[in-house]
Coordinates of C-alpha atoms and ligand atoms in Angstrom, one line a residue:
X14 CA 9.4 -14.7 7.6
X15 CA 7.0 -13.5 4.9
X16 CA 7.3 -9.9 3.6
X17 CA 4.8 -8.8 0.9
X18 CA 4.2 -5.6 -0.9
X19 CA 0.5 -5.4 -1.6
X20 CA 0.4 -3.0 -4.6
X21 CA -2.1 -1.3 -6.8
X22 CA -3.8 1.9 -7.6
X23 CA -6.1 3.9 -5.2
X24 CA -9.2 1.8 -4.5
X25 CA -7.6 -1.5 -5.8
X26 CA -8.5 -3.3 -2.5
X27 CA -5.1 -3.1 -0.7
X28 CA -6.7 -2.3 2.7
X29 CA -9.5 -4.8 2.2
X30 CA -7.2 -7.7 1.3
X31 CA -4.6 -6.8 4.0
X32 CA -7.2 -7.3 6.7
X33 CA -7.9 -10.8 5.5
X34 CA -4.3 -11.6 5.0
X35 CA -3.2 -10.5 8.5
X36 CA -5.9 -12.6 10.1
X37 CA -5.0 -15.8 8.2
X38 CA -1.2 -15.5 8.2
X39 CA -0.5 -13.5 11.4
X40 CA 1.4 -10.8 9.6
X41 CA 1.7 -7.2 10.6
X42 CA -0.3 -4.7 8.4
X43 CA 1.7 -1.6 7.6
X44 CA -0.3 0.9 5.7
X45 CA 1.5 4.2 5.3
X46 CA -1.7 6.0 4.3
X47 CA -3.5 4.9 7.5
X48 CA -0.4 5.7 9.6
X49 CA -0.1 9.1 8.1
X50 CA -3.8 9.8 8.8
X51 CA -3.2 8.8 12.4
X52 CA -0.2 11.2 12.5
X53 CA -2.4 14.0 11.1
X54 CA -5.1 13.3 13.7
X55 CA -2.6 13.5 16.5
X56 CA -1.1 16.7 14.9
X57 CA 2.5 15.3 15.0
X58 CA 5.4 16.8 13.1
X59 CA 5.2 14.0 10.5
X60 CA 1.5 14.5 10.2
X61 CA 2.0 18.3 9.6
X62 CA 4.5 17.5 6.8
X63 CA 2.1 15.1 5.1
X64 CA -1.3 16.8 5.5
X65 CA -1.4 19.1 2.5
X66 CA -0.2 16.5 0.1
X67 CA -2.6 13.8 1.3
X68 CA -5.6 16.1 1.3
X69 CA -4.8 17.0 -2.4
X70 CA -4.1 13.5 -3.5
X71 CA -0.4 13.9 -4.0
X72 CA 2.4 11.9 -2.4
X73 CA 3.7 13.0 1.0
X74 CA 7.5 13.5 1.1
X75 CA 9.6 10.3 0.9
X76 CA 11.3 11.0 4.2
X77 CA 7.9 11.1 6.0
X78 CA 6.9 7.7 4.6
X79 CA 10.3 6.2 5.3
X80 CA 10.4 7.5 8.9
X81 CA 7.0 6.0 9.6
X82 CA 7.9 2.6 8.2
X83 CA 11.2 2.6 10.1
X84 CA 9.4 3.3 13.3
X85 CA 7.1 0.4 12.8
X86 CA 9.8 -2.1 11.8
X87 CA 11.8 -1.1 14.8
X88 CA 8.8 -1.6 17.1
X89 CA 8.0 -5.2 15.9
X90 CA 9.2 -8.0 18.2
X91 CA 9.9 -11.3 16.4
X92 CA 7.4 -10.6 13.6
X93 CA 6.2 -13.3 11.3
X94 CA 6.3 -10.8 8.5
X95 CA 4.7 -7.7 7.1
X96 CA 2.1 -6.7 4.6
X97 CA 3.3 -3.3 3.1
X98 CA 0.2 -1.5 1.9
X99 CA 0.7 1.7 0.0
X100 CA 4.5 1.5 0.5
X101 CA 6.9 1.8 -1.3
X102 CA 5.3 4.3 -3.6
X103 CA 8.4 5.7 -5.2
X104 CA 11.6 3.9 -6.4
X105 CA 13.5 6.0 -3.7
X106 CA 11.2 4.5 -1.1
X107 CA 11.8 1.0 -2.5
X108 CA 15.5 1.4 -2.2
X109 CA 15.2 2.7 1.3
X110 CA 13.0 -0.2 2.3
X111 CA 15.5 -2.7 1.0
X112 CA 18.2 -1.0 3.1
X113 CA 16.0 -1.0 6.2
X114 CA 15.1 -4.7 5.8
X115 CA 18.6 -5.7 5.0
X116 CA 19.9 -4.1 8.2
X117 CA 17.6 -6.5 10.1
X118 CA 18.5 -9.5 7.9
X119 CA 15.1 -9.4 6.2
X120 CA 13.9 -9.1 2.6
X121 CA 10.9 -8.6 0.4
X122 CA 9.5 -11.9 -0.9
X123 CA 7.1 -10.6 -3.5
X124 CA 5.0 -7.7 -4.8
X125 CA 1.4 -8.7 -5.4
X126 CA -0.2 -6.3 -8.0
X127 CA -4.0 -5.9 -7.8
X128 CA -5.0 -5.0 -11.4
X129 CA -8.3 -3.0 -11.5
X130 CA -9.4 -0.8 -14.3
X131 CA -9.9 3.0 -13.9
X132 CA -13.7 3.0 -14.1
X133 CA -14.0 0.4 -11.3
X134 CA -11.5 2.3 -9.1
X135 CA -13.5 5.6 -9.5
X136 CA -16.8 3.8 -8.7
X137 CA -15.3 2.1 -5.6
X138 CA -13.8 5.3 -4.2
X139 CA -16.9 7.4 -4.9
X140 CA -19.0 4.8 -3.1
X141 CA -16.6 4.7 -0.2
X142 CA -16.5 8.5 0.0
X143 CA -19.9 8.6 1.7
X144 CA -18.6 6.9 4.8
X145 CA -14.7 7.0 4.7
X146 CA -14.3 10.6 6.1
X147 CA -11.2 10.8 3.9
X148 CA -10.7 14.3 2.4
X149 CA -9.0 12.8 -0.6
X150 CA -12.1 10.7 -1.4
X151 CA -14.4 13.6 -1.5
X152 CA -14.1 15.0 -5.0
X153 CA -13.5 13.5 -8.5
X154 CA -10.6 15.8 -9.2
X155 CA -8.7 14.5 -6.2
X156 CA -9.5 10.9 -7.2
X157 CA -8.2 11.6 -10.7
X158 CA -5.0 13.2 -9.2
X159 CA -4.4 10.1 -7.1
X160 CA -4.7 7.8 -10.1
X161 CA -2.4 10.0 -12.2
X162 CA 0.2 10.2 -9.4
X163 CA 0.0 6.4 -9.1
X164 CA 0.8 6.1 -12.9
X165 CA 3.6 8.6 -12.9
X166 CA 5.4 8.1 -9.6
X167 CA 4.3 4.7 -8.2
X168 CA 4.1 2.3 -11.1
X169 CA 7.9 2.3 -11.7
X170 CA 8.1 0.6 -8.3
X171 CA 6.5 -2.5 -9.9
X172 CA 9.3 -2.6 -12.4
X173 CA 11.9 -2.4 -9.6
X174 CA 10.5 -5.7 -8.2
X175 CA 9.9 -7.2 -11.6
X176 CA 13.6 -6.9 -12.3
X177 CA 14.2 -8.9 -9.1
X178 CA 11.8 -11.6 -10.2
X179 CA 9.4 -10.8 -7.4
X180 CA 6.3 -9.6 -9.4
X181 CA 3.0 -11.4 -9.0
X182 CA 0.1 -9.7 -10.8
X183 CA -3.5 -10.7 -10.2
X184 CA -6.9 -9.7 -11.5
X185 CA -8.4 -7.4 -8.8
X186 CA -11.9 -6.8 -10.2
X187 CA -13.5 -10.0 -9.0
X188 CA -15.2 -10.7 -5.7
X189 CA -13.3 -9.9 -2.5
X190 CA -13.3 -13.7 -1.6
X191 CA -12.1 -14.7 -5.1
X192 CA -9.2 -12.3 -5.0
X193 CA -8.3 -13.4 -1.5
X194 CA -8.1 -17.0 -2.7
X195 CA -5.7 -16.0 -5.5
X196 CA -3.6 -14.1 -3.0
X197 CA -3.5 -17.1 -0.6
X198 CA -2.3 -19.4 -3.4
X199 CA 0.6 -17.0 -4.0
X200 CA 1.4 -16.6 -0.3
X201 CA 1.3 -20.3 0.3
X202 CA 3.9 -20.7 -2.3
X203 CA 6.2 -18.2 -0.7
X204 CA 5.5 -19.3 2.9
X205 CA 6.4 -23.0 2.2
Ligands
AP5_29 P1 -3.6 5.2 1.0 O1 -4.3 5.3 2.2 O2 -2.6 4.2 0.7 O3 -4.7 5.3 -0.2 P2 -4.7 4.8 -1.7 O4 -3.5 4.1 -2.2 O5 -5.2 5.9 -2.5 O6 -5.7 3.6 -1.7 P3 -7.0 3.4 -0.9 O7 -6.8 3.2 0.5 O8 -8.0 4.4 -1.4 O9 -7.5 2.0 -1.6 P4 -7.1 0.5 -1.3 O10 -6.3 0.0 -2.4 O11 -6.7 0.4 0.1 O12 -8.6 -0.1 -1.4 P5 -9.7 -0.5 -0.3 O13 -9.4 -1.8 0.2 O14 -9.8 0.6 0.6 O15 -2.9 6.6 0.7 C1 -3.5 7.9 0.9 C2 -2.6 9.0 0.7 O16 -1.6 9.0 1.7 C3 -1.8 9.1 -0.6 O17 -2.5 9.7 -1.7 C4 -0.6 9.9 -0.2 O18 -0.9 11.3 -0.1 C5 -0.3 9.4 1.2 N1 0.6 8.3 1.2 C6 0.4 7.0 1.6 N2 1.4 6.2 1.5 C7 2.4 7.0 1.0 C8 3.8 6.8 0.7 N3 4.3 5.6 0.8 N4 4.5 7.8 0.2 C9 3.9 9.1 0.1 N5 2.7 9.3 0.4 C10 1.9 8.3 0.8 O19 -11.0 -0.6 -1.3 C11 -11.6 0.5 -1.8 C12 -13.1 0.4 -1.7 O20 -13.5 -0.6 -2.6 C13 -13.6 0.0 -0.3 O21 -14.8 0.7 -0.1 C14 -13.8 -1.5 -0.4 O22 -14.8 -1.9 0.4 C15 -14.1 -1.7 -1.9 N6 -13.6 -3.0 -2.5 C16 -12.4 -3.5 -2.2 N7 -12.3 -4.7 -2.9 C17 -13.4 -4.8 -3.7 C18 -13.9 -5.8 -4.6 N8 -13.2 -6.8 -5.0 N9 -15.1 -5.6 -5.2 C19 -15.9 -4.5 -4.9 N10 -15.5 -3.6 -4.0 C20 -14.3 -3.7 -3.4
MG30 MG1 -6.1 1.7 1.6

């Protein structure tokens, strides 16, 4: 089994690289942002709890994120592994994830950090805002809030995995293919 946290600030390329990874390695993509947007679209209780925070670029409550992940883990039948995209986003979530995985005899292998500078993130999200339909892409203030929330609340998660010797940083500003190659060389190491 191969369980990877694909980590990085808003616009770092987590979703883009996840699509390529799941195709090549047969892993399950678990994006809490995407799943929350689906809950909002279906107007579920979890969606209602998350909507205001998501629209404003803040983090949804931990319990919402954890419930969504638990549901997906429980649903999977003999998975080859998971790409966690946008989760865990707080140290509380990281601790909860460890517990959930442990209860199934699973574990996180590594956290891959996509390092991209602020200007590039803002450019990418602004470009995407024309087609994404995402409320949180639509104005600069919200994009700034997301980047700040990442620094304040999410970056400590990287340390949590660093302390466990599971931290794999890579430069995330190159071409999509170039970044994917680097990711593959890391994954091949853990998969063998
Ligand atoms: P989420 O959906 O996770 O959004 P995010 O973290 O803000 O990241 P993005 O999806 O914007 O970027 P990405 O890293 O996936 O990059 P992408 O591949 O799209 O979360 C949204 C919200 O949901 C949060 O703010 C929060 O409210 C809530 N939420 C989610 N999870 C939560 C949790 N666990 N706890 C609490 N709340 C939670 O790429 C971006 C753009 O750049 C694309 O247009 C892409 O085509 C382009 N691009 C990608 N790579 C490259 C490249 N190498 N070169 C040039 N362009 C590139
Ligand atoms: Mg994404």
